PDB file of C-alpha atoms in Angstrom:
ATOM      1  CA  ALA A   1       0.043 -39.607  14.589  1.00  0.00           C
ATOM      2  CA  GLU A   2       3.693 -40.427  14.983  1.00  0.00           C
ATOM      3  CA  ALA A   3       4.578 -39.586  11.399  1.00  0.00           C
ATOM      4  CA  GLU A   4       7.933 -37.948  11.183  1.00  0.00           C
ATOM      5  CA  ALA A   5       9.806 -36.311   8.346  1.00  0.00           C
ATOM      6  CA  VAL A   6      13.537 -36.450   7.849  1.00  0.00           C
ATOM      7  CA  VAL A   7      15.197 -33.119   7.102  1.00  0.00           C
ATOM      8  CA  GLY A   8      18.900 -33.521   6.371  1.00  0.00           C
ATOM      9  CA  GLU A   9      20.284 -35.568   9.219  1.00  0.00           C
ATOM     10  CA  GLU A  10      17.666 -34.518  11.785  1.00  0.00           C
ATOM     11  CA  GLU A  11      14.295 -36.082  12.480  1.00  0.00           C
ATOM     12  CA  VAL A  12      11.519 -33.656  13.255  1.00  0.00           C
ATOM     13  CA  GLY A  13       7.964 -34.298  14.270  1.00  0.00           C
ATOM     14  CA  GLU A  14       4.921 -33.356  12.231  1.00  0.00           C
ATOM     15  CA  ASP A  15       4.161 -30.291  14.357  1.00  0.00           C
ATOM     16  CA  GLU A  16       7.696 -29.118  14.990  1.00  0.00           C
ATOM     17  CA  VAL A  17       9.286 -26.048  13.458  1.00  0.00           C
ATOM     18  CA  GLU A  18      11.489 -26.776  10.460  1.00  0.00           C
ATOM     19  CA  THR A  19      12.939 -23.307   9.978  1.00  0.00           C
ATOM     20  CA  LYS A  20      16.484 -22.296  10.821  1.00  0.00           C
ATOM     21  CA  LEU A  21      15.375 -18.834  11.956  1.00  0.00           C
ATOM     22  CA  VAL A  22      15.375 -18.345  15.698  1.00  0.00           C
ATOM     23  CA  PHE A  23      13.463 -15.085  16.189  1.00  0.00           C
ATOM     24  CA  GLN A  24       9.870 -14.472  15.186  1.00  0.00           C
ATOM     25  CA  GLU A  25      10.782 -11.081  13.721  1.00  0.00           C
ATOM     26  CA  ASP A  26      13.198 -12.713  11.276  1.00  0.00           C
ATOM     27  CA  LEU A  27      10.531 -15.240  10.335  1.00  0.00           C
ATOM     28  CA  ASN A  28       8.047 -12.453   9.632  1.00  0.00           C
ATOM     29  CA  GLU A  29      10.618 -10.730   7.429  1.00  0.00           C
ATOM     30  CA  LEU A  30      11.046 -13.956   5.471  1.00  0.00           C
ATOM     31  CA  TYR A  31       7.374 -14.649   4.796  1.00  0.00           C
ATOM     32  CA  THR A  32       6.056 -11.109   4.315  1.00  0.00           C
ATOM     33  CA  ASN A  33       8.650 -10.087   1.681  1.00  0.00           C
ATOM     34  CA  ASN A  34      10.313  -6.706   1.501  1.00  0.00           C
ATOM     35  CA  MET A  35       8.725  -3.293   1.597  1.00  0.00           C
ATOM     36  CA  ALA A  36       8.565  -1.334  -1.624  1.00  0.00           C
ATOM     37  CA  LEU A  37      11.317   1.240  -2.053  1.00  0.00           C
ATOM     38  CA  VAL A  38       8.929   4.095  -2.719  1.00  0.00           C
ATOM     39  CA  PHE A  39      11.661   6.707  -3.068  1.00  0.00           C
ATOM     40  CA  PHE A  40      13.311   4.618  -5.788  1.00  0.00           C
ATOM     41  CA  ILE A  41      10.044   4.197  -7.703  1.00  0.00           C
ATOM     42  CA  TYR A  42       9.292   7.926  -7.719  1.00  0.00           C
ATOM     43  CA  THR A  43      12.879   8.866  -8.545  1.00  0.00           C
ATOM     44  CA  TRP A  44      12.872   6.425 -11.436  1.00  0.00           C
ATOM     45  CA  PHE A  45       9.505   7.735 -12.623  1.00  0.00           C
ATOM     46  CA  PHE A  46      10.463  11.414 -12.595  1.00  0.00           C
ATOM     47  CA  THR A  47      13.862  10.801 -14.164  1.00  0.00           C
ATOM     48  CA  ASN A  48      12.226   9.143 -17.147  1.00  0.00           C
ATOM     49  CA  LEU A  49       9.456  11.742 -17.251  1.00  0.00           C
ATOM     50  CA  LEU A  50      11.959  14.589 -17.509  1.00  0.00           C
ATOM     51  CA  VAL A  51      13.969  12.757 -20.179  1.00  0.00           C
ATOM     52  CA  PHE A  52      10.927  11.993 -22.331  1.00  0.00           C
ATOM     53  CA  MET A  53       9.496  15.491 -21.983  1.00  0.00           C
ATOM     54  CA  MET A  54      12.807  17.261 -22.613  1.00  0.00           C
ATOM     55  CA  PHE A  55      13.670  15.436 -25.827  1.00  0.00           C
ATOM     56  CA  GLY A  56      10.160  14.608 -27.052  1.00  0.00           C
ATOM     57  CA  GLY A  57       9.828  17.869 -28.967  1.00  0.00           C
ATOM     58  CA  GLY A  58      12.718  17.095 -31.302  1.00  0.00           C
ATOM     59  CA  MET A  59      12.252  13.307 -31.277  1.00  0.00           C
ATOM     60  CA  PRO A  60       8.536  12.380 -31.344  1.00  0.00           C
ATOM     61  CA  MET A  61       9.406   8.697 -30.901  1.00  0.00           C
ATOM     62  CA  MET A  62      10.161   9.560 -27.270  1.00  0.00           C
ATOM     63  CA  TYR A  63       6.421   9.992 -26.669  1.00  0.00           C
ATOM     64  CA  VAL A  64       5.782   6.426 -27.866  1.00  0.00           C
ATOM     65  CA  LEU A  65       8.618   5.086 -25.724  1.00  0.00           C
ATOM     66  CA  GLY A  66       7.336   7.077 -22.760  1.00  0.00           C
ATOM     67  CA  LEU A  67       3.816   5.691 -23.176  1.00  0.00           C
ATOM     68  CA  LEU A  68       5.186   2.152 -23.374  1.00  0.00           C
ATOM     69  CA  HIS A  69       7.478   2.733 -20.396  1.00  0.00           C
ATOM     70  CA  PHE A  70       4.796   4.131 -18.097  1.00  0.00           C
ATOM     71  CA  THR A  71       2.194   1.534 -19.129  1.00  0.00           C
ATOM     72  CA  VAL A  72       4.510  -1.400 -18.438  1.00  0.00           C
ATOM     73  CA  GLY A  73       5.760   0.213 -15.231  1.00  0.00           C
ATOM     74  CA  TYR A  74       2.229   0.882 -13.984  1.00  0.00           C
ATOM     75  CA  PHE A  75       0.971  -2.672 -14.410  1.00  0.00           C
ATOM     76  CA  SER A  76       4.243  -4.194 -13.187  1.00  0.00           C
ATOM     77  CA  TYR A  77       4.281  -2.244  -9.945  1.00  0.00           C
ATOM     78  CA  LYS A  78       0.557  -2.726  -9.475  1.00  0.00           C
ATOM     79  CA  PHE A  79       1.107  -6.490  -9.621  1.00  0.00           C
ATOM     80  CA  LEU A  80       4.101  -6.258  -7.273  1.00  0.00           C
ATOM     81  CA  PHE A  81       2.227  -4.115  -4.746  1.00  0.00           C
ATOM     82  CA  ILE A  82      -0.642  -6.604  -4.652  1.00  0.00           C
ATOM     83  CA  SER A  83       1.202  -9.927  -4.891  1.00  0.00           C
ATOM     84  CA  PHE A  84       4.784  -9.410  -3.721  1.00  0.00           C
ATOM     85  CA  TYR A  85       5.559  -6.372  -1.589  1.00  0.00           C
ATOM     86  CA  ARG A  86       4.173  -6.071   1.889  1.00  0.00           C
ATOM     87  CA  LYS A  87       2.352  -2.972   3.050  1.00  0.00           C
ATOM     88  CA  SER A  88       4.775  -0.076   3.341  1.00  0.00           C
ATOM     89  CA  TYR A  89       4.371   2.313   6.241  1.00  0.00           C
ATOM     90  CA  GLY A  90       5.122   5.989   5.814  1.00  0.00           C
ATOM     91  CA  PHE A  91       3.561   5.978   2.345  1.00  0.00           C
ATOM     92  CA  ASP A  92       0.279   7.825   1.937  1.00  0.00           C
ATOM     93  CA  GLU A  93      -1.322  10.262  -0.470  1.00  0.00           C
ATOM     94  CA  GLU A  94       1.154  13.030   0.400  1.00  0.00           C
ATOM     95  CA  ILE A  95       3.878  11.808  -1.966  1.00  0.00           C
ATOM     96  CA  PRO A  96       1.563  11.356  -5.005  1.00  0.00           C
ATOM     97  CA  LEU A  97      -0.027  14.770  -4.481  1.00  0.00           C
ATOM     98  CA  TYR A  98       3.370  16.398  -4.092  1.00  0.00           C
ATOM     99  CA  SER A  99       4.652  14.622  -7.193  1.00  0.00           C
ATOM    100  CA  VAL A 100       1.756  15.975  -9.252  1.00  0.00           C
ATOM    101  CA  LYS A 101       2.895  19.493  -8.358  1.00  0.00           C
ATOM    102  CA  LEU A 102       6.371  18.686  -9.684  1.00  0.00           C
ATOM    103  CA  MET A 103       5.050  17.628 -13.087  1.00  0.00           C
ATOM    104  CA  LYS A 104       4.736  21.258 -14.168  1.00  0.00           C
ATOM    105  CA  TRP A 105       8.522  21.425 -14.199  1.00  0.00           C
ATOM    106  CA  ALA A 106       8.573  18.643 -16.772  1.00  0.00           C
ATOM    107  CA  LEU A 107       6.358  20.810 -18.982  1.00  0.00           C
ATOM    108  CA  PHE A 108       8.648  23.771 -18.378  1.00  0.00           C
ATOM    109  CA  PHE A 109      11.716  21.801 -19.504  1.00  0.00           C
ATOM    110  CA  HIS A 110       9.656  20.485 -22.410  1.00  0.00           C
ATOM    111  CA  LEU A 111       8.884  24.014 -23.630  1.00  0.00           C
ATOM    112  CA  LEU A 112      12.451  25.143 -23.019  1.00  0.00           C
ATOM    113  CA  MET A 113      13.963  22.322 -25.064  1.00  0.00           C
ATOM    114  CA  ILE A 114      11.384  22.807 -27.823  1.00  0.00           C
ATOM    115  CA  LEU A 115      12.394  26.464 -27.962  1.00  0.00           C
ATOM    116  CA  PHE A 116      16.055  25.561 -28.461  1.00  0.00           C
ATOM    117  CA  MET A 117      15.444  22.627 -30.821  1.00  0.00           C
ATOM    118  CA  TYR A 118      12.947  24.266 -33.156  1.00  0.00           C
ATOM    119  CA  THR A 119      14.964  27.478 -33.427  1.00  0.00           C
ATOM    120  CA  ASN A 120      18.295  25.796 -34.114  1.00  0.00           C
ATOM    121  CA  LYS A 121      19.057  26.670 -37.724  1.00  0.00           C
ATOM    122  CA  ARG A 122      21.492  23.791 -37.998  1.00  0.00           C
ATOM    123  CA  LEU A 123      18.655  21.336 -37.374  1.00  0.00           C
ATOM    124  CA  LEU A 124      15.778  23.070 -39.181  1.00  0.00           C
ATOM    125  CA  THR A 125      17.554  24.978 -41.909  1.00  0.00           C
ATOM    126  CA  PRO A 126      15.720  28.070 -43.227  1.00  0.00           C
ATOM    127  CA  PRO A 127      15.595  28.887 -46.976  1.00  0.00           C
ATOM    128  CA  VAL A 128      18.302  31.532 -46.549  1.00  0.00           C
ATOM    129  CA  TYR A 129      20.672  29.155 -44.765  1.00  0.00           C
ATOM    130  CA  ASP A 130      24.294  29.755 -45.764  1.00  0.00           C
ATOM    131  CA  THR A 131      27.804  29.249 -44.444  1.00  0.00           C
ATOM    132  CA  ASP A 132      27.675  32.440 -42.388  1.00  0.00           C
ATOM    133  CA  ILE A 133      24.758  31.032 -40.419  1.00  0.00           C
ATOM    134  CA  HIS A 134      26.350  27.603 -40.085  1.00  0.00           C
ATOM    135  CA  TYR A 135      29.797  28.800 -39.080  1.00  0.00           C
ATOM    136  CA  ARG A 136      28.722  31.461 -36.673  1.00  0.00           C
ATOM    137  CA  PRO A 137      31.532  33.517 -35.133  1.00  0.00           C
ATOM    138  CA  PRO A 138      32.953  32.105 -31.879  1.00  0.00           C
ATOM    139  CA  ALA A 139      32.458  33.945 -28.592  1.00  0.00           C
ATOM    140  CA  GLU A 140      29.525  35.857 -30.023  1.00  0.00           C
ATOM    141  CA  PRO A 141      27.829  38.267 -27.568  1.00  0.00           C
ATOM    142  CA  ALA A 142      24.543  37.083 -26.131  1.00  0.00           C
ATOM    143  CA  ASP A 143      22.473  39.857 -27.685  1.00  0.00           C
ATOM    144  CA  LYS A 144      23.759  39.141 -31.188  1.00  0.00           C
ATOM    145  CA  PHE A 145      23.420  35.398 -30.650  1.00  0.00           C
ATOM    146  CA  PHE A 146      19.722  35.627 -29.785  1.00  0.00           C
ATOM    147  CA  GLN A 147      19.129  38.257 -32.457  1.00  0.00           C
ATOM    148  CA  ARG A 148      20.534  35.931 -35.102  1.00  0.00           C
ATOM    149  CA  ARG A 149      18.631  32.980 -33.687  1.00  0.00           C
ATOM    150  CA  TYR A 150      15.199  34.595 -33.903  1.00  0.00           C
ATOM    151  CA  ASP A 151      15.612  36.716 -37.017  1.00  0.00           C
ATOM    152  CA  THR A 152      13.428  34.425 -39.165  1.00  0.00           C
ATOM    153  CA  PHE A 153       9.638  34.326 -39.086  1.00  0.00           C
ATOM    154  CA  SER A 154       9.412  30.653 -38.067  1.00  0.00           C
ATOM    155  CA  ASN A 155      11.882  30.955 -35.201  1.00  0.00           C
ATOM    156  CA  PHE A 156      10.277  34.150 -33.961  1.00  0.00           C
ATOM    157  CA  THR A 157       6.860  32.448 -34.066  1.00  0.00           C
ATOM    158  CA  VAL A 158       8.144  29.581 -31.922  1.00  0.00           C
ATOM    159  CA  LEU A 159       9.509  32.103 -29.427  1.00  0.00           C
ATOM    160  CA  LEU A 160       6.187  33.953 -29.270  1.00  0.00           C
ATOM    161  CA  VAL A 161       4.215  30.729 -28.749  1.00  0.00           C
ATOM    162  CA  VAL A 162       6.453  29.586 -25.885  1.00  0.00           C
ATOM    163  CA  LEU A 163       6.343  33.011 -24.222  1.00  0.00           C
ATOM    164  CA  ALA A 164       2.563  33.163 -24.653  1.00  0.00           C
ATOM    165  CA  LEU A 165       2.159  29.777 -22.948  1.00  0.00           C
ATOM    166  CA  MET A 166       4.352  30.855 -20.046  1.00  0.00           C
ATOM    167  CA  VAL A 167       2.478  34.142 -19.630  1.00  0.00           C
ATOM    168  CA  PHE A 168      -0.828  32.284 -19.771  1.00  0.00           C
ATOM    169  CA  TYR A 169       0.331  29.886 -17.046  1.00  0.00           C
ATOM    170  CA  VAL A 170       1.453  32.733 -14.779  1.00  0.00           C
ATOM    171  CA  PHE A 171      -1.837  34.551 -15.386  1.00  0.00           C
ATOM    172  CA  TRP A 172      -3.827  31.373 -14.709  1.00  0.00           C
ATOM    173  CA  ARG A 173      -1.818  30.371 -11.641  1.00  0.00           C
ATOM    174  CA  PHE A 174      -1.687  33.664  -9.797  1.00  0.00           C
ATOM    175  CA  ILE A 175      -4.815  35.502 -10.977  1.00  0.00           C
ATOM    176  CA  ILE A 176      -7.497  33.143 -12.278  1.00  0.00           C
ATOM    177  CA  LEU A 177      -6.947  30.456  -9.633  1.00  0.00           C
ATOM    178  CA  SER A 178      -6.856  33.082  -6.897  1.00  0.00           C
ATOM    179  CA  ILE A 179     -10.222  34.456  -8.047  1.00  0.00           C
ATOM    180  CA  ILE A 180     -11.663  30.932  -8.219  1.00  0.00           C
ATOM    181  CA  ASN A 181     -10.420  30.140  -4.702  1.00  0.00           C
ATOM    182  CA  VAL A 182     -11.880  33.366  -3.300  1.00  0.00           C
ATOM    183  CA  CYS A 183     -15.250  32.661  -4.938  1.00  0.00           C
ATOM    184  CA  ARG A 184     -15.253  29.101  -3.642  1.00  0.00           C
ATOM    185  CA  ILE A 185     -14.426  30.188  -0.098  1.00  0.00           C
ATOM    186  CA  ARG A 186     -17.163  32.842  -0.148  1.00  0.00           C
ATOM    187  CA  SER A 187     -19.639  30.298  -1.493  1.00  0.00           C
ATOM    188  CA  GLN A 188     -18.753  27.835   1.253  1.00  0.00           C
ATOM    189  CA  ARG A 189     -19.083  30.497   3.934  1.00  0.00           C
ATOM    190  CA  LYS A 190     -22.446  31.601   2.570  1.00  0.00           C
ATOM    191  CA  LYS A 191     -23.642  28.013   2.428  1.00  0.00           C
ATOM    192  CA  SER A 192     -22.514  27.295   5.977  1.00  0.00           C
ATOM    193  CA  ARG A 193     -24.111  30.552   7.167  1.00  0.00           C
ATOM    194  CA  ASN A 194     -27.437  29.634   5.550  1.00  0.00           C
ATOM    195  CA  GLU A 195     -27.301  26.147   7.032  1.00  0.00           C
ATOM    196  CA  GLY A 196     -26.582  27.651  10.446  1.00  0.00           C
ATOM    197  CA  ASN A 197     -29.552  30.044  10.189  1.00  0.00           C
ATOM    198  CA  TYR A 198     -31.791  27.212   9.045  1.00  0.00           C
ATOM    199  CA  THR A 199     -30.703  25.082  11.980  1.00  0.00           C
ATOM    200  CA  ASN A 200     -31.295  27.896  14.473  1.00  0.00           C
ATOM    201  CA  ASP A 201     -34.723  28.732  13.006  1.00  0.00           C
ATOM    202  CA  THR A 202     -35.742  25.079  13.070  1.00  0.00           C
ATOM    203  CA  ALA A 203     -34.577  24.650  16.645  1.00  0.00           C
ATOM    204  CA  GLY A 204     -36.431  27.820  17.693  1.00  0.00           C
ATOM    205  CA  ALA A 205     -39.662  26.664  16.038  1.00  0.00           C
ATOM    206  CA  GLN A 206     -39.422  23.286  17.774  1.00  0.00           C
ATOM    207  CA  ASP A 207     -38.874  24.958  21.147  1.00  0.00           C
ATOM    208  CA  GLN A 208     -41.908  27.186  20.633  1.00  0.00           C
ATOM    209  CA  ALA A 209     -44.056  24.182  19.688  1.00  0.00           C
ATOM    210  CA  GLU A 210     -42.996  22.286  22.796  1.00  0.00           C
ATOM    211  CA  PHE A 211     -43.665  25.362  24.975  1.00  0.00           C
ATOM    212  CA  ARG A 212     -47.207  25.644  23.593  1.00  0.00           C
ATOM    213  CA  LYS A 213     -47.860  21.993  24.321  1.00  0.00           C
ATOM    214  CA  GLN A 214     -46.871  22.522  27.913  1.00  0.00           C
TER     215      GLN A 214
END
């Protein structure tokens, strides 16, 4: 077959290379697409997570926007990972597992912002709200500032709930989980010890049976 195709001003054969790239490495870069910028994806994800969690307490619409954002982002990047990006090296389960540990900080900022938003008397005005509360004195000492902020039943209740959640997390993280881990380790050791004894007893019985046959 002497069929030839004309490309620009040059005539090339049917089996000849038509690319302008000289090196095979450059050709591979062209046809395999770019690697995913994993650091950018996770940075973008956690930035939005912190924003939605920080301001979601005072603006519930942020939860809807966050759900929409993460749903669209999940399916978009899933499609890009399968159909566009090439396989990225240096990306394994370590980053996702580490990122899950960082999500607790989003909850911490969420509780902190809820504490300040729900106890702000300028936003949620109490029945006894007056000009003295609105125009609080400038450069007020910290003790008087917090005393005035939590002097109503509703604000004090919000403070107690947030503190109770934090105390519960500390108790769960450092006491309950430690007890669970100790029990699990002891159970695994006991199980492995029983399996080892069973294996030794079985091997000894088989040796005795073979000795009797001899």
